[in-house]
Amino acid sequence: MADIIDGNALSKSLREQIAETRHIAGVTPGLATILVGDDPASASYVRSKQRACERAGFYAEDVRLPEDITQAELEDVIRRMNAREEIHGVLVQQPLPTHINTEAVVAAVDPDKDVDGFHPVNLGRLMRGDRGFLPCTPFGIARLLSSAGISVSGKNVVIVGRSLLVGKPLALLLLAKVGPGGRLQETGDATVTVCHSRTRDLSSVTLGADILVCAMGRPEFVGADMVRSGATVVDVGINRVEDSTRPRGYRLVGDVMYDEVSEKAGAITPVPGGVGPMTVTMLLYNTLQSARNLYSQDPLSGARNESG
Ligand code: GUN
């Protein structure tokens, strides 16, 4: 039976540390979340981000915009948030309605307030191994593994899913060189393979994984036959499946068939209570770092401001 990697417990202790650091630093980090439309899953994520901010002593602004907002209006809201001194993080919840150009929206966020780590400047920093905001889900996964005492260095990590929010940035983060000359911030030095819907004979690749990350957004897709005995399994999926026995009419499942895979894996993250809470925790961390001005660029010298 696999060890359970408890994202709730780690989140709780990290959030306490974040609240304490905020208090000692004497700053009130401010986060603006922007939600377009009323998709229930997105609304629920935004609510949990708002709640987590309030509990950590942050200022949180909850911006709700109509589904039919225009591109220009949305970018205008973002620019106004960028300009406000008490707002250190600007987050636009994805996915956005199909008439909106998501790429342009992400690029409209000030890279120094991009606490989601999605701006091309921050993705470029990640690619280069420079300091910058790390995307919250990959960052949370790296923290979860390191706090569970699971080093990725030299290991075969297989990531299933190549999204810009999870798969691709996670591959870069785990691949990053650690130690002298490399980024010091996070776990890295892994041998990384990224699989996707066109990967031939997926099981033959996943069976070679010491650490298997499932991030394709397909409910209970990964069964025990795809997992090597003793491997670490990280389940990034948060899928709502209909369940009339539940009061809400649905239940949450991951991308992994938990019951059978947990019999075979060495360690596993549950859904809910694994990666999910860590995403929100790293958002708090990024917002705190932003308020402490740790990742901002000095526009005149081009030098990094690492004061504090
Ligand atoms: N949609 C799914 N995950 C995320 C996230 O981490 N940030 C934002 N902004 N939207 C998301």
Tab-separated table of C-alpha atoms and ligand atoms in Angstrom:
chain	number	residue	atom	x	y	z
A	1	MET	CA	0.000	0.000	0.000
A	2	ALA	CA	1.348	3.390	-1.033
A	3	ASP	CA	2.307	6.164	1.349
A	4	ILE	CA	-0.163	9.014	0.989
A	5	ILE	CA	1.457	12.357	0.179
A	6	ASP	CA	-0.745	14.735	2.132
A	7	GLY	CA	-1.162	18.069	0.356
A	8	ASN	CA	-3.604	19.358	2.967
A	9	ALA	CA	-1.153	18.901	5.832
A	10	LEU	CA	1.779	20.461	3.955
A	11	SER	CA	-0.428	23.331	2.778
A	12	LYS	CA	-1.546	24.017	6.310
A	13	SER	CA	1.989	24.304	7.642
A	14	LEU	CA	3.223	26.349	4.659
A	15	ARG	CA	0.256	28.722	4.919
A	16	GLU	CA	1.031	29.245	8.607
A	17	GLN	CA	4.637	30.078	7.674
A	18	ILE	CA	3.441	32.450	4.955
A	19	ALA	CA	1.090	34.238	7.369
A	20	GLU	CA	3.915	34.564	9.890
A	21	THR	CA	6.429	35.852	7.313
A	22	ARG	CA	3.847	38.386	6.130
A	23	HIS	CA	3.391	39.542	9.698
A	24	ILE	CA	7.136	39.826	10.397
A	25	ALA	CA	7.802	41.605	7.081
A	26	GLY	CA	4.994	44.041	7.933
A	27	VAL	CA	3.359	43.829	4.507
A	28	THR	CA	-0.210	43.234	3.413
A	29	PRO	CA	0.080	41.322	0.138
A	30	GLY	CA	-2.789	42.157	-2.204
A	31	LEU	CA	-4.226	39.754	-4.777
A	32	ALA	CA	-6.834	40.577	-7.411
A	33	THR	CA	-8.594	37.574	-8.900
A	34	ILE	CA	-10.496	38.151	-12.129
A	35	LEU	CA	-13.258	35.731	-13.088
A	36	VAL	CA	-15.040	36.074	-16.425
A	37	GLY	CA	-18.446	34.383	-16.599
A	38	ASP	CA	-19.879	31.959	-14.073
A	39	ASP	CA	-18.408	28.523	-14.733
A	40	PRO	CA	-19.054	26.674	-11.445
A	41	ALA	CA	-15.649	24.955	-11.265
A	42	SER	CA	-13.773	28.214	-11.941
A	43	ALA	CA	-15.961	30.064	-9.438
A	44	SER	CA	-15.144	27.429	-6.831
A	45	TYR	CA	-11.367	27.749	-7.466
A	46	VAL	CA	-11.569	31.528	-7.192
A	47	ARG	CA	-13.514	31.235	-3.934
A	48	SER	CA	-10.850	29.021	-2.433
A	49	LYS	CA	-8.100	31.468	-3.508
A	50	GLN	CA	-10.022	34.373	-1.965
A	51	ARG	CA	-10.622	32.477	1.252
A	52	ALA	CA	-6.971	31.402	1.538
A	53	CYS	CA	-5.837	35.030	1.110
A	54	GLU	CA	-8.129	36.268	3.823
A	55	ARG	CA	-6.999	33.577	6.231
A	56	ALA	CA	-3.339	34.452	5.645
A	57	GLY	CA	-3.982	38.144	6.350
A	58	PHE	CA	-3.757	39.207	2.686
A	59	TYR	CA	-5.954	41.729	0.955
A	60	ALA	CA	-8.062	39.999	-1.704
A	61	GLU	CA	-10.153	41.667	-4.369
A	62	ASP	CA	-12.734	39.526	-6.148
A	63	VAL	CA	-13.399	40.942	-9.629
A	64	ARG	CA	-16.344	39.355	-11.454
A	65	LEU	CA	-16.925	40.195	-15.095
A	66	PRO	CA	-19.728	39.215	-17.490
A	67	GLU	CA	-19.259	36.360	-19.968
A	68	ASP	CA	-19.755	38.749	-22.920
A	69	ILE	CA	-17.045	41.235	-21.918
A	70	THR	CA	-14.903	42.388	-24.851
A	71	GLN	CA	-11.173	41.793	-25.175
A	72	ALA	CA	-10.473	45.528	-24.857
A	73	GLU	CA	-12.612	45.882	-21.720
A	74	LEU	CA	-10.957	42.908	-20.053
A	75	GLU	CA	-7.447	44.149	-20.835
A	76	ASP	CA	-8.462	47.538	-19.486
A	77	VAL	CA	-9.498	45.991	-16.143
A	78	ILE	CA	-6.134	44.174	-15.990
A	79	ARG	CA	-4.171	47.363	-16.680
A	80	ARG	CA	-6.037	49.174	-13.917
A	81	MET	CA	-5.145	46.366	-11.485
A	82	ASN	CA	-1.514	46.451	-12.670
A	83	ALA	CA	-1.346	50.147	-11.776
A	84	ARG	CA	-2.590	49.806	-8.190
A	85	GLU	CA	0.116	49.822	-5.551
A	86	GLU	CA	-1.776	47.773	-2.989
A	87	ILE	CA	-2.292	44.968	-5.546
A	88	HIS	CA	0.811	42.783	-5.801
A	89	GLY	CA	-0.709	39.932	-7.759
A	90	VAL	CA	-3.138	39.895	-10.684
A	91	LEU	CA	-4.682	36.543	-11.590
A	92	VAL	CA	-7.081	35.915	-14.458
A	93	GLN	CA	-8.821	32.600	-13.912
A	94	GLN	CA	-8.675	30.254	-16.894
A	95	PRO	CA	-10.272	29.014	-19.056
A	96	LEU	CA	-11.609	32.215	-20.622
A	97	PRO	CA	-14.612	32.396	-22.984
A	98	THR	CA	-13.774	31.356	-26.548
A	99	HIS	CA	-14.178	34.882	-28.017
A	100	ILE	CA	-11.324	36.065	-25.756
A	101	ASN	CA	-7.686	35.811	-26.840
A	102	THR	CA	-6.172	34.187	-23.751
A	103	GLU	CA	-2.584	34.755	-24.861
A	104	ALA	CA	-3.133	38.518	-25.135
A	105	VAL	CA	-4.866	38.574	-21.739
A	106	VAL	CA	-1.951	36.775	-20.066
A	107	ALA	CA	0.496	39.162	-21.726
A	108	ALA	CA	-1.487	42.167	-20.416
A	109	VAL	CA	-0.676	41.237	-16.805
A	110	ASP	CA	2.388	43.064	-15.470
A	111	PRO	CA	5.124	40.353	-15.337
A	112	ASP	CA	6.064	41.673	-11.884
A	113	LYS	CA	2.482	40.975	-10.679
A	114	ASP	CA	2.084	37.704	-12.573
A	115	VAL	CA	1.692	35.483	-9.512
A	116	ASP	CA	0.321	32.694	-11.735
A	117	GLY	CA	3.695	32.580	-13.519
A	118	PHE	CA	1.994	32.396	-16.939
A	119	HIS	CA	3.397	35.564	-18.547
A	120	PRO	CA	5.880	34.908	-21.396
A	121	VAL	CA	8.549	36.798	-19.411
A	122	ASN	CA	8.179	34.460	-16.427
A	123	LEU	CA	7.997	31.361	-18.635
A	124	GLY	CA	11.189	32.640	-20.307
A	125	ARG	CA	12.852	33.028	-16.910
A	126	LEU	CA	11.852	29.464	-16.056
A	127	MET	CA	13.268	28.238	-19.366
A	128	ARG	CA	16.556	29.999	-18.639
A	129	GLY	CA	16.696	28.994	-14.959
A	130	ASP	CA	16.434	32.638	-13.807
A	131	ARG	CA	14.498	33.788	-10.785
A	132	GLY	CA	10.888	34.651	-11.411
A	133	PHE	CA	7.355	33.634	-10.538
A	134	LEU	CA	6.912	29.883	-10.943
A	135	PRO	CA	3.528	28.561	-12.113
A	136	CYS	CA	1.680	27.504	-8.969
A	137	THR	CA	0.773	23.904	-9.791
A	138	PRO	CA	4.270	22.802	-10.935
A	139	PHE	CA	5.765	24.715	-8.006
A	140	GLY	CA	3.353	22.978	-5.620
A	141	ILE	CA	4.211	19.550	-7.044
A	142	ALA	CA	7.943	20.209	-6.592
A	143	ARG	CA	7.353	21.258	-2.973
A	144	LEU	CA	5.114	18.278	-2.292
A	145	LEU	CA	7.784	15.861	-3.543
A	146	SER	CA	10.642	17.508	-1.682
A	147	SER	CA	8.713	17.698	1.585
A	148	ALA	CA	7.817	13.996	1.240
A	149	GLY	CA	11.558	13.332	1.043
A	150	ILE	CA	11.349	12.249	-2.606
A	151	SER	CA	14.295	13.598	-4.573
A	152	VAL	CA	13.822	13.879	-8.337
A	153	SER	CA	17.550	14.161	-9.020
A	154	GLY	CA	18.640	11.561	-11.576
A	155	LYS	CA	15.201	9.918	-11.528
A	156	ASN	CA	13.051	9.075	-14.513
A	157	VAL	CA	10.105	11.435	-14.278
A	158	VAL	CA	7.318	10.855	-16.780
A	159	ILE	CA	4.746	13.615	-17.175
A	160	VAL	CA	1.541	12.754	-19.019
A	161	GLY	CA	0.065	16.002	-20.375
A	162	ARG	CA	1.791	18.879	-22.173
A	163	SER	CA	-0.307	21.868	-21.123
A	164	LEU	CA	1.190	25.316	-20.706
A	165	LEU	CA	-0.234	25.471	-17.168
A	166	VAL	CA	1.206	22.200	-15.868
A	167	GLY	CA	3.016	19.715	-18.129
A	168	LYS	CA	5.477	21.986	-19.933
A	169	PRO	CA	6.501	24.216	-17.012
A	170	LEU	CA	6.775	21.206	-14.681
A	171	ALA	CA	9.125	19.527	-17.173
A	172	LEU	CA	11.365	22.626	-17.126
A	173	LEU	CA	11.285	22.924	-13.342
A	174	LEU	CA	12.234	19.294	-12.717
A	175	LEU	CA	14.865	19.391	-15.459
A	176	ALA	CA	16.548	22.538	-14.072
A	177	LYS	CA	20.113	22.273	-12.948
A	178	VAL	CA	20.441	22.405	-9.170
A	179	GLY	CA	23.495	23.619	-7.289
A	180	PRO	CA	26.373	25.891	-8.318
A	181	GLY	CA	25.510	27.636	-11.559
A	182	GLY	CA	21.968	26.325	-11.487
A	183	ARG	CA	18.773	27.536	-9.935
A	184	LEU	CA	18.815	27.097	-6.175
A	185	GLN	CA	15.157	27.500	-5.615
A	186	GLU	CA	13.677	24.116	-6.360
A	187	THR	CA	14.029	20.439	-7.041
A	188	GLY	CA	15.556	19.513	-10.376
A	189	ASP	CA	18.181	17.406	-12.138
A	190	ALA	CA	15.552	14.864	-13.195
A	191	THR	CA	15.484	12.964	-16.483
A	192	VAL	CA	12.140	14.107	-17.829
A	193	THR	CA	9.868	12.562	-20.456
A	194	VAL	CA	6.675	14.327	-21.526
A	195	CYS	CA	3.864	12.221	-23.013
A	196	HIS	CA	0.640	13.338	-24.669
A	197	SER	CA	-2.370	12.117	-26.639
A	198	ARG	CA	-0.200	11.135	-29.626
A	199	THR	CA	2.402	9.201	-27.635
A	200	ARG	CA	2.755	5.679	-29.011
A	201	ASP	CA	2.401	2.818	-26.518
A	202	LEU	CA	1.912	5.131	-23.544
A	203	SER	CA	2.100	2.312	-20.971
A	204	SER	CA	5.582	1.278	-22.081
A	205	VAL	CA	6.756	4.823	-21.286
A	206	THR	CA	4.868	5.260	-18.008
A	207	LEU	CA	6.115	1.873	-16.760
A	208	GLY	CA	9.649	3.289	-16.901
A	209	ALA	CA	8.768	6.107	-14.501
A	210	ASP	CA	10.228	6.369	-11.027
A	211	ILE	CA	7.882	9.323	-10.643
A	212	LEU	CA	4.728	9.489	-12.758
A	213	VAL	CA	2.846	12.780	-13.016
A	214	CYS	CA	-0.658	12.515	-14.458
A	215	ALA	CA	-1.881	15.843	-15.791
A	216	MET	CA	-4.067	15.189	-18.801
A	217	GLY	CA	-7.471	15.983	-17.321
A	218	ARG	CA	-9.043	12.599	-18.101
A	219	PRO	CA	-10.954	11.067	-15.197
A	220	GLU	CA	-9.369	7.872	-13.834
A	221	PHE	CA	-7.398	7.239	-17.028
A	222	VAL	CA	-4.267	5.792	-15.416
A	223	GLY	CA	-4.675	2.280	-14.060
A	224	ALA	CA	-2.300	0.001	-12.143
A	225	ASP	CA	-1.163	-1.620	-15.422
A	226	MET	CA	0.523	1.700	-16.328
A	227	VAL	CA	2.445	2.070	-13.065
A	228	ARG	CA	5.695	0.394	-12.034
A	229	SER	CA	5.577	-1.244	-8.607
A	230	GLY	CA	6.901	1.170	-5.969
A	231	ALA	CA	6.739	4.272	-8.197
A	232	THR	CA	5.647	7.673	-6.920
A	233	VAL	CA	2.393	8.825	-8.529
A	234	VAL	CA	1.371	12.482	-8.609
A	235	ASP	CA	-2.247	12.998	-9.654
A	236	VAL	CA	-2.891	16.527	-10.930
A	237	GLY	CA	-6.397	15.855	-12.257
A	238	ILE	CA	-9.442	17.447	-10.670
A	239	ASN	CA	-12.412	16.056	-12.586
A	240	ARG	CA	-16.070	16.375	-11.692
A	241	VAL	CA	-17.957	13.167	-12.452
A	242	GLU	CA	-21.694	12.818	-12.018
A	243	ASP	CA	-22.720	11.020	-8.842
A	244	SER	CA	-26.360	11.146	-7.808
A	245	THR	CA	-25.523	9.735	-4.369
A	246	ARG	CA	-23.661	12.956	-3.495
A	247	PRO	CA	-25.503	16.053	-2.259
A	248	ARG	CA	-23.895	18.174	-4.995
A	249	GLY	CA	-24.652	15.629	-7.706
A	250	TYR	CA	-20.978	15.045	-8.499
A	251	ARG	CA	-17.736	13.842	-6.947
A	252	LEU	CA	-14.133	14.775	-7.633
A	253	VAL	CA	-11.774	12.211	-9.118
A	254	GLY	CA	-8.226	12.501	-10.362
A	255	ASP	CA	-6.625	11.245	-13.568
A	256	VAL	CA	-5.584	8.101	-11.686
A	257	MET	CA	-7.656	5.080	-10.625
A	258	TYR	CA	-6.783	5.676	-7.020
A	259	ASP	CA	-7.918	2.408	-5.447
A	260	GLU	CA	-5.926	0.085	-7.692
A	261	VAL	CA	-2.910	2.354	-8.238
A	262	SER	CA	-2.469	2.979	-4.513
A	263	GLU	CA	-2.083	-0.792	-4.068
A	264	LYS	CA	0.922	-0.799	-6.377
A	265	ALA	CA	2.606	2.597	-6.042
A	266	GLY	CA	5.180	3.443	-3.384
A	267	ALA	CA	3.654	6.872	-2.747
A	268	ILE	CA	0.651	8.708	-4.172
A	269	THR	CA	-1.089	12.055	-3.951
A	270	PRO	CA	-4.849	11.789	-3.318
A	271	VAL	CA	-7.644	13.765	-5.011
A	272	PRO	CA	-8.853	15.858	-3.336
A	273	GLY	CA	-6.187	16.798	-0.786
A	274	GLY	CA	-3.029	16.338	-2.860
A	275	VAL	CA	-1.860	18.777	-5.519
A	276	GLY	CA	-5.000	20.988	-5.408
A	277	PRO	CA	-4.379	22.754	-2.086
A	278	MET	CA	-0.692	23.178	-2.982
A	279	THR	CA	-1.623	25.225	-6.060
A	280	VAL	CA	-3.411	27.733	-3.837
A	281	THR	CA	-0.592	27.689	-1.284
A	282	MET	CA	2.047	28.531	-3.898
A	283	LEU	CA	-0.193	31.331	-5.147
A	284	LEU	CA	-0.066	32.800	-1.626
A	285	TYR	CA	3.703	32.320	-1.605
A	286	ASN	CA	4.117	34.085	-4.966
A	287	THR	CA	1.886	36.953	-3.846
A	288	LEU	CA	3.888	37.344	-0.638
A	289	GLN	CA	7.160	37.356	-2.599
A	290	SER	CA	5.681	39.960	-4.940
A	291	ALA	CA	4.676	42.174	-2.006
A	292	ARG	CA	8.230	41.845	-0.692
A	293	ASN	CA	9.423	42.915	-4.145
A	294	LEU	CA	11.616	39.870	-4.540
A	295	TYR	CA	11.091	39.123	-8.222
A	296	SER	CA	10.694	42.566	-9.725
A	297	GLN	CA	13.048	43.869	-12.381
A	298	ASP	CA	14.664	47.270	-12.108
A	299	PRO	CA	13.695	48.774	-15.477
A	300	LEU	CA	16.740	51.101	-15.547
A	301	SER	CA	19.588	48.759	-14.749
A	302	GLY	CA	17.959	45.536	-15.843
A	303	ALA	CA	19.399	44.054	-12.641
A	304	ARG	CA	17.339	41.823	-10.475
A	305	ASN	CA	16.091	43.249	-7.236
A	306	GLU	CA	16.766	40.590	-4.657
A	307	SER	CA	16.566	42.820	-1.615
A	308	GLY	CA	14.734	41.409	1.382
B	1	GUN	N1	-7.158	27.386	-14.289
B	1	GUN	C1	-6.736	26.188	-13.851
B	1	GUN	N2	-5.650	26.332	-13.063
B	1	GUN	C2	-5.389	27.657	-12.997
B	1	GUN	C3	-4.397	28.424	-12.332
B	1	GUN	O1	-3.506	27.929	-11.638
B	1	GUN	N3	-4.486	29.762	-12.517
B	1	GUN	C4	-5.420	30.346	-13.300
B	1	GUN	N4	-5.412	31.661	-13.433
B	1	GUN	N5	-6.354	29.667	-13.931
B	1	GUN	C5	-6.336	28.317	-13.782
